[in-house]
Coordinates of C-alpha atoms (C1' of nucleotides) and ligand atoms in Angstrom, one line a residue:
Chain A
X154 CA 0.0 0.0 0.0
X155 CA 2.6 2.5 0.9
X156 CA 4.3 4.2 -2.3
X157 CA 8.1 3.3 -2.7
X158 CA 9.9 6.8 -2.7
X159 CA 10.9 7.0 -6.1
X160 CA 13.2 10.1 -5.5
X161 CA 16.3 9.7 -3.9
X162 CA 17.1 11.7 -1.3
X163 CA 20.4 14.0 -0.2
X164 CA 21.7 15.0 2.4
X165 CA 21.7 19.1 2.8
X166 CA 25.4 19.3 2.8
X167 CA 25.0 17.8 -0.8
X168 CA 22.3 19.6 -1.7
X169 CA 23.9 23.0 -0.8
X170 CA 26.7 21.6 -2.7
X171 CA 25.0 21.5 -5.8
X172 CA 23.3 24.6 -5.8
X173 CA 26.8 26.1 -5.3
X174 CA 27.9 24.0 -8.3
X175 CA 24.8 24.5 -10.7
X176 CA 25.3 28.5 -10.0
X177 CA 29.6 28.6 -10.5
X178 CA 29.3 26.1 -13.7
X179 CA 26.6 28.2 -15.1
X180 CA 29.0 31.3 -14.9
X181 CA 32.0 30.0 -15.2
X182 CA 31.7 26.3 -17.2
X183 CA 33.1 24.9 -13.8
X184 CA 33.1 25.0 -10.3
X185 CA 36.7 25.3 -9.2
X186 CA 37.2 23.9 -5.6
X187 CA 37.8 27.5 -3.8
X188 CA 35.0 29.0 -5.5
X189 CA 32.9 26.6 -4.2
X190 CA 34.7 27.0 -0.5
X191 CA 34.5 30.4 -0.5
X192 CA 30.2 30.2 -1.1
X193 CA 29.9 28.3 1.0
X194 CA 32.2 29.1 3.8
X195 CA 33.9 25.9 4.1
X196 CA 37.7 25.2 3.5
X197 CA 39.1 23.9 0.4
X198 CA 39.7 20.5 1.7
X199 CA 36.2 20.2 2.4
X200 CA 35.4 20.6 -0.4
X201 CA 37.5 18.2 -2.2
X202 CA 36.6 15.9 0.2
X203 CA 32.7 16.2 -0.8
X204 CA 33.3 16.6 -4.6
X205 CA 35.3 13.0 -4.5
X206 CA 32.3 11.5 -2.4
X207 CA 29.7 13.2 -5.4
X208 CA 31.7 12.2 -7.8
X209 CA 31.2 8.0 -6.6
X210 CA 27.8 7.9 -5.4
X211 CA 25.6 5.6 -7.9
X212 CA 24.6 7.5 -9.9
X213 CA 27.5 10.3 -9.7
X214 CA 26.4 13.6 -8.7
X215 CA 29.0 15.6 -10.5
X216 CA 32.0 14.7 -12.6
X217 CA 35.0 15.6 -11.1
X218 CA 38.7 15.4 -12.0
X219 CA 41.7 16.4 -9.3
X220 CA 43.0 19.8 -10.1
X221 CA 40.3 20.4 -12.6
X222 CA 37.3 21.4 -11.0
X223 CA 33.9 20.1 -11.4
X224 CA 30.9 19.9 -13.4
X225 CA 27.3 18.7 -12.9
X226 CA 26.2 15.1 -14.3
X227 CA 22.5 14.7 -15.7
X228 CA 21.7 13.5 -12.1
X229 CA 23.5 16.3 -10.2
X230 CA 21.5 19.1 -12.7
X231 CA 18.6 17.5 -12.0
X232 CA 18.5 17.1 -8.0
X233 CA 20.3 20.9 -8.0
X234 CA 17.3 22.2 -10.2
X235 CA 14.9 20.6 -7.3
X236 CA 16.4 22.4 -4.5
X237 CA 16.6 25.2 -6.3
X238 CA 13.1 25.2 -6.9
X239 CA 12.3 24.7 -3.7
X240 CA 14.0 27.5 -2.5
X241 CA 12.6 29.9 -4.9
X242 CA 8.9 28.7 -4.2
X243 CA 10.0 29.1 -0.8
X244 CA 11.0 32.6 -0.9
X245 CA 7.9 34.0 -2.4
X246 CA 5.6 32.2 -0.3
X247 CA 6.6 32.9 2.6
X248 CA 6.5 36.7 0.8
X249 CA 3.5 36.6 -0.4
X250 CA 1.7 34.7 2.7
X251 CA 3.7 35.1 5.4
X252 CA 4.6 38.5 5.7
X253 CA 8.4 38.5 4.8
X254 CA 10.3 40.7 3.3
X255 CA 12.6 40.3 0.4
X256 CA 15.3 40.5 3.0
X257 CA 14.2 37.6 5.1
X258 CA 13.0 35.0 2.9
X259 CA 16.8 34.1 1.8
X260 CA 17.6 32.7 5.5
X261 CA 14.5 30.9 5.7
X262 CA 14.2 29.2 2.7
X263 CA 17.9 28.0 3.0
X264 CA 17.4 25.7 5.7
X265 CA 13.4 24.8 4.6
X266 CA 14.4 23.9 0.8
X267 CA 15.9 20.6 2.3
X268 CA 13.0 19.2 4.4
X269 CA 10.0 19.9 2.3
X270 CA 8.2 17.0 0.5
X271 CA 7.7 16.9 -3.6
X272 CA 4.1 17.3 -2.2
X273 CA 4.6 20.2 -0.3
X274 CA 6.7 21.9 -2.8
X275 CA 3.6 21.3 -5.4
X276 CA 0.5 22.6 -3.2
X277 CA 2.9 25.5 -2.7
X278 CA 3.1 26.1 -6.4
X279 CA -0.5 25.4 -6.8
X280 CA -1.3 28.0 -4.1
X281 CA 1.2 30.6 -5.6
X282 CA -0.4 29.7 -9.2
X283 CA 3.0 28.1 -10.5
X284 CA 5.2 31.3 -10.3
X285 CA 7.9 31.9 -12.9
X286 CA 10.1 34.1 -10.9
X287 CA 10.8 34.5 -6.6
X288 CA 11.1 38.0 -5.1
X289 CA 14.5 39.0 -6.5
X290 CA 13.2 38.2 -9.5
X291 CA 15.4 34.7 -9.7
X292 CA 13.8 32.5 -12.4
X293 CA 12.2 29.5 -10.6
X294 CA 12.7 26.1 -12.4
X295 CA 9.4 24.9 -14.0
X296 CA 8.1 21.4 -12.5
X297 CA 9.5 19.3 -15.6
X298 CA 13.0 21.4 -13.8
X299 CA 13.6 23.8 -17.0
X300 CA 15.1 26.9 -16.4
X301 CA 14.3 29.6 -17.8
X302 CA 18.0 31.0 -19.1
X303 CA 19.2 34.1 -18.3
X304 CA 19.5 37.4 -20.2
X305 CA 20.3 40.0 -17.9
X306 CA 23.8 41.7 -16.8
X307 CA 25.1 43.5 -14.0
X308 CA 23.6 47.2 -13.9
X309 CA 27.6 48.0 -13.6
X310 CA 27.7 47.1 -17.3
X311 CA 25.5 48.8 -18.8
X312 CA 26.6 51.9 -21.1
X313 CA 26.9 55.0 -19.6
X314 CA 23.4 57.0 -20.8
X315 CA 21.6 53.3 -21.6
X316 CA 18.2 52.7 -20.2
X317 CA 17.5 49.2 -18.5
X318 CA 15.2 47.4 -16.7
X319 CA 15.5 45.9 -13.1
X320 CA 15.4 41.9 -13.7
X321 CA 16.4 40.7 -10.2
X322 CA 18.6 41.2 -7.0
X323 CA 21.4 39.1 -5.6
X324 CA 19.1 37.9 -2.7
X325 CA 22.0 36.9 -0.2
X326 CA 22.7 40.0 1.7
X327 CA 19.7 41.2 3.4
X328 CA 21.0 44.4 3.9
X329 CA 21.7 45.3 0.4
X330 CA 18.0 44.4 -0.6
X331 CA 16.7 46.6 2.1
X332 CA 18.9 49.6 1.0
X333 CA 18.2 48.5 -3.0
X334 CA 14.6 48.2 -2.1
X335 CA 14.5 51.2 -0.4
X336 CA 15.6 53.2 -3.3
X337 CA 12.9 51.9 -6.0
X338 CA 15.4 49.4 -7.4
X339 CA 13.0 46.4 -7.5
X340 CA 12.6 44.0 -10.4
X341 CA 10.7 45.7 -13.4
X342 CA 12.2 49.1 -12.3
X343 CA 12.9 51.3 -15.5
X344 CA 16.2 53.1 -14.9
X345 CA 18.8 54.5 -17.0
X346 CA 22.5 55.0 -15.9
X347 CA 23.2 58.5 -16.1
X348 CA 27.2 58.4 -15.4
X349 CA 30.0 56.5 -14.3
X350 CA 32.6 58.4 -12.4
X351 CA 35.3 55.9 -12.8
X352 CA 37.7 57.7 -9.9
X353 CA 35.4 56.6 -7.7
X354 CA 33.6 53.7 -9.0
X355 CA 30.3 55.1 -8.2
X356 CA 27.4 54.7 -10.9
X357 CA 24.7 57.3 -11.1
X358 CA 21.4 55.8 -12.0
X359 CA 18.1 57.6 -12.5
X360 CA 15.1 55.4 -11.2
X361 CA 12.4 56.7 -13.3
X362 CA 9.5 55.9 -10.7
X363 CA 10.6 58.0 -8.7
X364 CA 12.2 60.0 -10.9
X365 CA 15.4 60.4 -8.3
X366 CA 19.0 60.1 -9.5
X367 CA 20.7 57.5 -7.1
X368 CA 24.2 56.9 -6.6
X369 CA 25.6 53.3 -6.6
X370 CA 28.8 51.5 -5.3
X371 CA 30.6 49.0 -6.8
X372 CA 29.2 46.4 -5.2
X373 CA 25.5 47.3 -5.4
X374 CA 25.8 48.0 -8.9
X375 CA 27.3 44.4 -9.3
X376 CA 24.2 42.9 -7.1
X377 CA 21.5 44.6 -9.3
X378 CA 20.9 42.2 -12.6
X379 CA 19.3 44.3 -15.8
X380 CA 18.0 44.1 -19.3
X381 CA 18.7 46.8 -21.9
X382 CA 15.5 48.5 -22.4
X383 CA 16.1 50.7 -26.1
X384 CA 13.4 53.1 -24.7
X385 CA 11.7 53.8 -21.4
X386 CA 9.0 51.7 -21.1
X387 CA 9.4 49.5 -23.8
X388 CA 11.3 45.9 -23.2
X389 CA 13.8 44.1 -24.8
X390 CA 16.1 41.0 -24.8
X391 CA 19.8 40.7 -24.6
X392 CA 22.2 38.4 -23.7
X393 CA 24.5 37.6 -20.6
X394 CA 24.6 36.3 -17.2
X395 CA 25.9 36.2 -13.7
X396 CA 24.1 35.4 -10.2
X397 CA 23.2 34.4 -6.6
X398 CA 20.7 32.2 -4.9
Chain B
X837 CA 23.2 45.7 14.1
X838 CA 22.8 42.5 13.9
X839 CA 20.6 41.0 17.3
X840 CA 22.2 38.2 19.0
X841 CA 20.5 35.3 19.4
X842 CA 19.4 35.1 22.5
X843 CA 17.7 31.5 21.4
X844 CA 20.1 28.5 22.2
X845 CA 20.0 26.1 19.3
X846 CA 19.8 22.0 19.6
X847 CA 20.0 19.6 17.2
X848 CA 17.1 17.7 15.1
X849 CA 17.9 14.7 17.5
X850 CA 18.0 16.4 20.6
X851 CA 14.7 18.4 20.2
X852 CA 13.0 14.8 19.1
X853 CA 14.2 13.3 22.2
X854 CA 13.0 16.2 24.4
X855 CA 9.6 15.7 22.8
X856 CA 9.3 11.7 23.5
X857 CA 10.8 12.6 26.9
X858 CA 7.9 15.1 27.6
X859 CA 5.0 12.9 26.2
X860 CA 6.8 10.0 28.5
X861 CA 7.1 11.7 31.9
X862 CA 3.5 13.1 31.3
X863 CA 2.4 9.7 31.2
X864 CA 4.5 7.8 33.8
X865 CA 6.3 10.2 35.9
X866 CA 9.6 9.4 34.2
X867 CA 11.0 8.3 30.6
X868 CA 13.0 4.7 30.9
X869 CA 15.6 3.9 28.4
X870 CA 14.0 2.0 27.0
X871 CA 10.8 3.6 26.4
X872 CA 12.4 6.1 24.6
X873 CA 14.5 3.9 22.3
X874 CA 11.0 2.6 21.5
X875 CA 9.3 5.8 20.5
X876 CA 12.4 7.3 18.6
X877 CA 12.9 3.3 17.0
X878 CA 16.6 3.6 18.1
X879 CA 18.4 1.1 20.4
X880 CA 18.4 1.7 24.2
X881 CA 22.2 2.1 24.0
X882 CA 22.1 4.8 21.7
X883 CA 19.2 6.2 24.4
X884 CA 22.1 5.8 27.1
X885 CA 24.4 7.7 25.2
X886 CA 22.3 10.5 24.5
X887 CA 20.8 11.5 27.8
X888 CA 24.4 11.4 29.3
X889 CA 24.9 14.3 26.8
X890 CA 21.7 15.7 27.2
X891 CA 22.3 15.5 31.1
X892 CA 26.0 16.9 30.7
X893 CA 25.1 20.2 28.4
X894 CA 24.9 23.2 30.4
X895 CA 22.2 23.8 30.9
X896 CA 21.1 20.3 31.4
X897 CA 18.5 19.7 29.5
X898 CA 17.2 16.1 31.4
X899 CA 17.9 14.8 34.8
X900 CA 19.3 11.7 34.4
X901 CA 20.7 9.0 36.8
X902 CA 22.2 5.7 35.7
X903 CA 19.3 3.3 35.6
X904 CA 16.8 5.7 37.0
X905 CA 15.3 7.1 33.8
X906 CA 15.1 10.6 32.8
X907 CA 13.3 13.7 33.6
X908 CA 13.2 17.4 32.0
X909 CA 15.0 20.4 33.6
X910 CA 13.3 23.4 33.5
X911 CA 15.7 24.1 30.4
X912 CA 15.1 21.2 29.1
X913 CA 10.7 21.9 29.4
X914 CA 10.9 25.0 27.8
X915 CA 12.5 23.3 25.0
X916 CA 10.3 20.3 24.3
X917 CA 7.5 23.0 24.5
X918 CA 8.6 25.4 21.6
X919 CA 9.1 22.0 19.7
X920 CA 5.7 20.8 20.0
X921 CA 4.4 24.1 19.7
X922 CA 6.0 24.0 16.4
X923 CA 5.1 21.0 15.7
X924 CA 1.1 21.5 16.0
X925 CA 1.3 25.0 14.6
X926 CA 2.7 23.4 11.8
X927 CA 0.0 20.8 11.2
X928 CA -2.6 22.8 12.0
X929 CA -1.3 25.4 9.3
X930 CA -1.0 22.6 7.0
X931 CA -4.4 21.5 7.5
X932 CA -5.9 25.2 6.9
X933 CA -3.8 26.8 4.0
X934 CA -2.1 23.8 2.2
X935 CA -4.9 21.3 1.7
X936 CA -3.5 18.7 3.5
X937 CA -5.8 15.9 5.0
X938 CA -5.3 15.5 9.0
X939 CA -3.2 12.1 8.4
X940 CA -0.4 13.6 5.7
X941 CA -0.1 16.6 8.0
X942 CA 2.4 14.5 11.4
X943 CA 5.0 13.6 8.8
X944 CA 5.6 16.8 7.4
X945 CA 5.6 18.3 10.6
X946 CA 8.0 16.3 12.2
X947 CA 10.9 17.7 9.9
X948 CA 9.5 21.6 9.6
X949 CA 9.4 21.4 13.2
X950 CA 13.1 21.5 13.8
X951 CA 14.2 24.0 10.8
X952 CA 11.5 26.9 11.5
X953 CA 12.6 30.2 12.9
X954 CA 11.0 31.6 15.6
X955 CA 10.3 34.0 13.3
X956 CA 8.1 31.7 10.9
X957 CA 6.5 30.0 14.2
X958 CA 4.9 33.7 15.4
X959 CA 4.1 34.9 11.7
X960 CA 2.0 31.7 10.9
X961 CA 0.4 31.9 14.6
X962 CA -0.5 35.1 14.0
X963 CA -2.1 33.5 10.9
X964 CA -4.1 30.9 12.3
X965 CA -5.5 33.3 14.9
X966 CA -3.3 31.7 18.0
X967 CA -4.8 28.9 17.8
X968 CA -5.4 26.4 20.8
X969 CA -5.6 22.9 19.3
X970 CA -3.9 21.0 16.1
X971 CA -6.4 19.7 13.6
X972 CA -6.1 15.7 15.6
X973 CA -6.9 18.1 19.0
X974 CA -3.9 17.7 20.8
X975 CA -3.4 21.4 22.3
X976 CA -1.1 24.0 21.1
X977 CA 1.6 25.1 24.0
X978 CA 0.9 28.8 24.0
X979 CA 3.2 31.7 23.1
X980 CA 4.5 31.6 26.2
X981 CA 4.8 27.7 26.6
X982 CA 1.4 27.2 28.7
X983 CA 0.3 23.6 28.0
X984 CA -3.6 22.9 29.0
X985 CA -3.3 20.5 31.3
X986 CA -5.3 16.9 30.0
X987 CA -8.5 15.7 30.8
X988 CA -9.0 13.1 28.3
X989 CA -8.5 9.6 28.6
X990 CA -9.3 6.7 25.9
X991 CA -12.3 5.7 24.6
X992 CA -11.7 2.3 25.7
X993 CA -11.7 3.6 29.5
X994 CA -15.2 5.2 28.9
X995 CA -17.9 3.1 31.2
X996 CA -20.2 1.0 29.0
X997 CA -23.4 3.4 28.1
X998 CA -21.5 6.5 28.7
X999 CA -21.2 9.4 27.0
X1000 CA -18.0 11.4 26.0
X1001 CA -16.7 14.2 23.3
X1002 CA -14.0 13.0 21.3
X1003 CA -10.9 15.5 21.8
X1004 CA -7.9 14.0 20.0
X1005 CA -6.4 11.1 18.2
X1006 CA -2.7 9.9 18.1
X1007 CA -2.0 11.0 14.9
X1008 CA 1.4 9.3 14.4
X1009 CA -0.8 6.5 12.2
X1010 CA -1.9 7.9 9.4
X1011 CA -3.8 5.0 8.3
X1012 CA -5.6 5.5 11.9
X1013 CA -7.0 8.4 11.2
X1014 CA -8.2 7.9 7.6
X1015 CA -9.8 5.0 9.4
X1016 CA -11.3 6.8 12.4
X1017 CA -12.2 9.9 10.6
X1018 CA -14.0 7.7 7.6
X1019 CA -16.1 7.3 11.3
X1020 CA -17.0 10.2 12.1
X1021 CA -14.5 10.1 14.8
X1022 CA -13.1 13.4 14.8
X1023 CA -12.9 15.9 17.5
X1024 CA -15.9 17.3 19.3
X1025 CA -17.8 14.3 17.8
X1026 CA -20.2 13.3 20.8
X1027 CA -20.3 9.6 21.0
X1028 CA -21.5 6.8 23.4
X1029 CA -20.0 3.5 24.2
X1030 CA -22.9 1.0 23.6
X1031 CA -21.1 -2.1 24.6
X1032 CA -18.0 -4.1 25.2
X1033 CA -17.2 -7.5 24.1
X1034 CA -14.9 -8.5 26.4
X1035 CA -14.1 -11.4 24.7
X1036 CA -13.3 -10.1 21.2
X1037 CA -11.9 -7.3 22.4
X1038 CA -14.5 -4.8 20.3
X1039 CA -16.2 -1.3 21.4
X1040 CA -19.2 -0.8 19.9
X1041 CA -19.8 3.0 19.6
X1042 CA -22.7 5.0 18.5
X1043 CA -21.7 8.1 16.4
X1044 CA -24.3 10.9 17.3
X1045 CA -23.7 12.9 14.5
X1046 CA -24.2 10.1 12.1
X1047 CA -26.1 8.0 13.8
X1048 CA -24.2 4.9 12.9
X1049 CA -23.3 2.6 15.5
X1050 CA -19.3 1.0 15.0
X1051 CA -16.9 -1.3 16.0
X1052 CA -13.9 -0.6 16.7
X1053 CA -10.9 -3.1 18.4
X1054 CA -8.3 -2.3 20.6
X1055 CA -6.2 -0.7 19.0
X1056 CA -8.3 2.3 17.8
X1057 CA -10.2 2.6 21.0
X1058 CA -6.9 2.9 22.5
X1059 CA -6.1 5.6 19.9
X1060 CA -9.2 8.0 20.7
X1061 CA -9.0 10.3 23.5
X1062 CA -12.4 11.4 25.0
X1063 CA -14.4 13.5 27.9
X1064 CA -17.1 12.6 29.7
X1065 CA -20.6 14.1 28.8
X1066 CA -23.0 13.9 31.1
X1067 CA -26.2 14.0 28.5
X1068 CA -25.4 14.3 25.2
X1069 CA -24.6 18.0 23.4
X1070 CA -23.5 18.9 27.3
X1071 CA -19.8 19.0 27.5
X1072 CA -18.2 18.0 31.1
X1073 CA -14.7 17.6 32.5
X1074 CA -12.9 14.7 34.3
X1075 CA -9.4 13.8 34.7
X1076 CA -6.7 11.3 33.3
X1077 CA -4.2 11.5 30.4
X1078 CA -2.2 9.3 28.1
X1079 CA -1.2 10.6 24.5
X1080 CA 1.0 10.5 21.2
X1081 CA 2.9 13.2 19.1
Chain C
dC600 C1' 63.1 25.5 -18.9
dC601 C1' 62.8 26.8 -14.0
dT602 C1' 60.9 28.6 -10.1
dA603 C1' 57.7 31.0 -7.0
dT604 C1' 53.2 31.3 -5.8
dA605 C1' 48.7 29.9 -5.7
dA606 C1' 45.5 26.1 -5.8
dT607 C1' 44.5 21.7 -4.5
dT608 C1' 44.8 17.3 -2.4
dT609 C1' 46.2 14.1 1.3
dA610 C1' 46.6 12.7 5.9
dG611 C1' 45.1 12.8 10.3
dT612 C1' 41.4 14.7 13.9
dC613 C1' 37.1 15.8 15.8
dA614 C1' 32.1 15.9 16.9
dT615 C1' 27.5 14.0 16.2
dA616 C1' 24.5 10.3 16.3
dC617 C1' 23.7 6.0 15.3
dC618 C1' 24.9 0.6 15.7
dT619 C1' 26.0 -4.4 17.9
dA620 C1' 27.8 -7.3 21.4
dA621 C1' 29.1 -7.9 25.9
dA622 C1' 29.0 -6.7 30.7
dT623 C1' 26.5 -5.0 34.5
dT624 C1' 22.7 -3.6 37.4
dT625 C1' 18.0 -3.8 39.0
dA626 C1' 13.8 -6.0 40.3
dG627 C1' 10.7 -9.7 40.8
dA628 C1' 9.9 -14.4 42.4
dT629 C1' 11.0 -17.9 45.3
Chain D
dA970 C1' 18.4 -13.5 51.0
dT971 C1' 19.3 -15.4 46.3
dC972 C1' 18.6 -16.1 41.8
dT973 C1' 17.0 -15.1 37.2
dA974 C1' 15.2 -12.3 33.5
dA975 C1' 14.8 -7.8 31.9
dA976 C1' 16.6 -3.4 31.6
dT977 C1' 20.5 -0.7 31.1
dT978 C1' 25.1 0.6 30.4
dT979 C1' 29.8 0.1 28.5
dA980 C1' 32.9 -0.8 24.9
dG981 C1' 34.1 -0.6 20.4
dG982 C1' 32.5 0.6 15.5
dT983 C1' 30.5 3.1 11.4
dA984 C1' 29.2 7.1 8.6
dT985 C1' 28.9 12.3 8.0
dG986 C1' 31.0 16.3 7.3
dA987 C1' 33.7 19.6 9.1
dC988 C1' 38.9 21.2 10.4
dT989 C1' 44.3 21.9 10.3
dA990 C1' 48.8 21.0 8.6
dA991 C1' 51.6 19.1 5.3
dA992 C1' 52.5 17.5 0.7
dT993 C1' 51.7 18.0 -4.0
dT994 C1' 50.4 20.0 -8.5
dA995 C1' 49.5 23.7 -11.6
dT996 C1' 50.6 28.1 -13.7
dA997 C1' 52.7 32.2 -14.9
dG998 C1' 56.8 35.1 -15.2
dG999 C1' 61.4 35.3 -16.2
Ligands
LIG1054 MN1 20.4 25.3 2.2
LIG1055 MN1 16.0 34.5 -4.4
LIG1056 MN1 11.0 15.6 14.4
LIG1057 MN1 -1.1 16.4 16.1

DNA sequence: CCTATAATTTAGTCATACCTAAATTTAGAT
DNA sequence: ATCTAAATTTAGGTATGACTAAATTATAGG
């Protein structure tokens, strides 16, 4: 009578793992061993340590070679799309429902995204009418785990006098969502980066909502993801990527 | 900036075994060895082990001497409480907002209930309006960790021809409930024990609400926690106790 | 080609939380 | 009071997943 549980299960050290990996081979083609220490806060030998236990498990998690990084298998891609749309569902549930912020949700959903059932994860899609993107504006895997790919660039790239479009917010540092959020720069936001003053690497962007002229750091402008938009208003595609959560 | 937190964290095991431990000295006074190993379905050796550590943490969260079973410290109280007020929020908020039937609901508690913040606890209290009860009617420790004390015993313990109120099921069974709530056998059901058969071991029970008169065995009967009602429709207190999650 | 530096892996530990098997203690029955 | 059966503890292991320190490999500049 009882159902055999299909789906293999991880543990979360190798679920965070493969988040970490899907995310550096995505920008990078591979996941180095001290990128993936320094995400997650772990020491290189750690990591090694893990990536050689992925790499053997039946079936192998990721493909791994000493000295050269690694890379998801079919299997890894697949379990690391799961949790990562868990975690997204997560995030604008407890946003829309529970009363979070787009600062708080991060924290939460880290540790939820490894207990929740496949069931749990669907009646929350069902009740958030099977969302396409989380509060920052991250893409959320689609059940059948396709990802939508990504378009957008850091706002730091954009040509001086070019118009964009807010597309989403590295989501991991609560406090630069509240001070981004705070100053309009939400996904959709029109804006168009008025100057660069390279001597300062500061970036002047005009948020047309509000119609205020804010000035950026370089680490904000490297948090806040855009599309080029040719004229206010109207939206386009490009190409591009780089990202968090 | 950043608040300290004030909240002592303990692992997944720990807070399980400070759950079994409350349910157990509720019951009996004290939790044996071997009782717990029993509810947790680990060996009593593995029991010993952890309530030396439990016992040795400061603060102690059991009293525990060699052979003598265990008891909670205040510490160690408080922090079974939050647990199962996680715990039933969580069902309860499960029952109410994610369509999920009162059997599926124990199982996904049991794992949300050592990964939500304090923070998630109070928002989806705030929810559910503080509630007092889960949806099987075991009660709901309140903010601050005021348990109602019990007044319900089992069905089987009602006199033959007496009246009672169903107030809770162990819900650690699913296929239990779907049983007894196929019944009618939920709480606040008014029922009345028709008869024994001592030999077979079978409770016949008249269902007011439907009318229907059923048979239950030992096991069930066992499984259903009622009041006395003195007529029917008038509810009435007593005293005894014996329960599950 | 050679070397210095950075990245990575290996080797050896530690803590948690479980296990089995064997030894010990307690309690109940005579 | 003694013996026996049940409960409990001790001893010795396993698997995870982290760490440090030391050894090794890769890479880039000269
Ligand atoms: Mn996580
Ligand atoms: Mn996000
Ligand atoms: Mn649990
Ligand atoms: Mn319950």
């Amino acid at each position: 009578m009882q159902r055999i549980q299909m789906t293999q299960t991880y543990s979360q050290a190798f679920e965070d793992y493969l988040k970490v990996i899907h995310k550096l081979v995505r920008r990078a083609g591979r996941a180095t061993t001290s990128e993936i220490a320094r995400c997650l806060d772990v020491r290189p030998a750690s990591v090694t340590g893990m990536l050689q236990k992925m790499a053997e498990l039946e079936p192998p998690l990721v493909s791994y070679e000493k000295h050269q990084g690694a890379v998801l298998t079919e299997a890894g891609e697949v379990e690391a799309l799961r949790v990562i749309r868990r975690h997204r569902l997560l995030e604008l549930f407890l946003h829309e429902y529970l009363n979070y912020s787009w600062d708080e949700v991060h924290e939460e959903a880290e540790r939820l995204e490894h207990v929740i059932s496949d069931k749990l994860g669907a009646r929350i899609a069902a009740l958030l009418g099977d969302p396409d993107r989380d509060p920052h504006g991250h893409p959320i895997p689609s059940a059948d785990l396709v990802l939508r790919p990504l378009t957008e660039f850091p706002l730091s790239q954009l040509p001086v006098g070019g118009w964009g479009i807010v597309r989403r917010v590295r989501d991991d540092e609560p406090a630069v969502l509240r001070y981004v959020g705070r100053l309009g720069l939400r996904p959709f936001a029109p804006i168009r980066l008025v100057s660069h003053v390279a001597l300062d690497g500061t970036y002047h962007v005009l948020v047309l909502e509000t119609g205020e002229t804010v000035v950026l750091g370089t680490a904000v402008a490297e948090a806040i993801f855009v599309d080029h938009l040719s004229v206010p208003l109207m939206i386009t595609n490009q190409s591009n990527a780089e990202d968090e959560d």
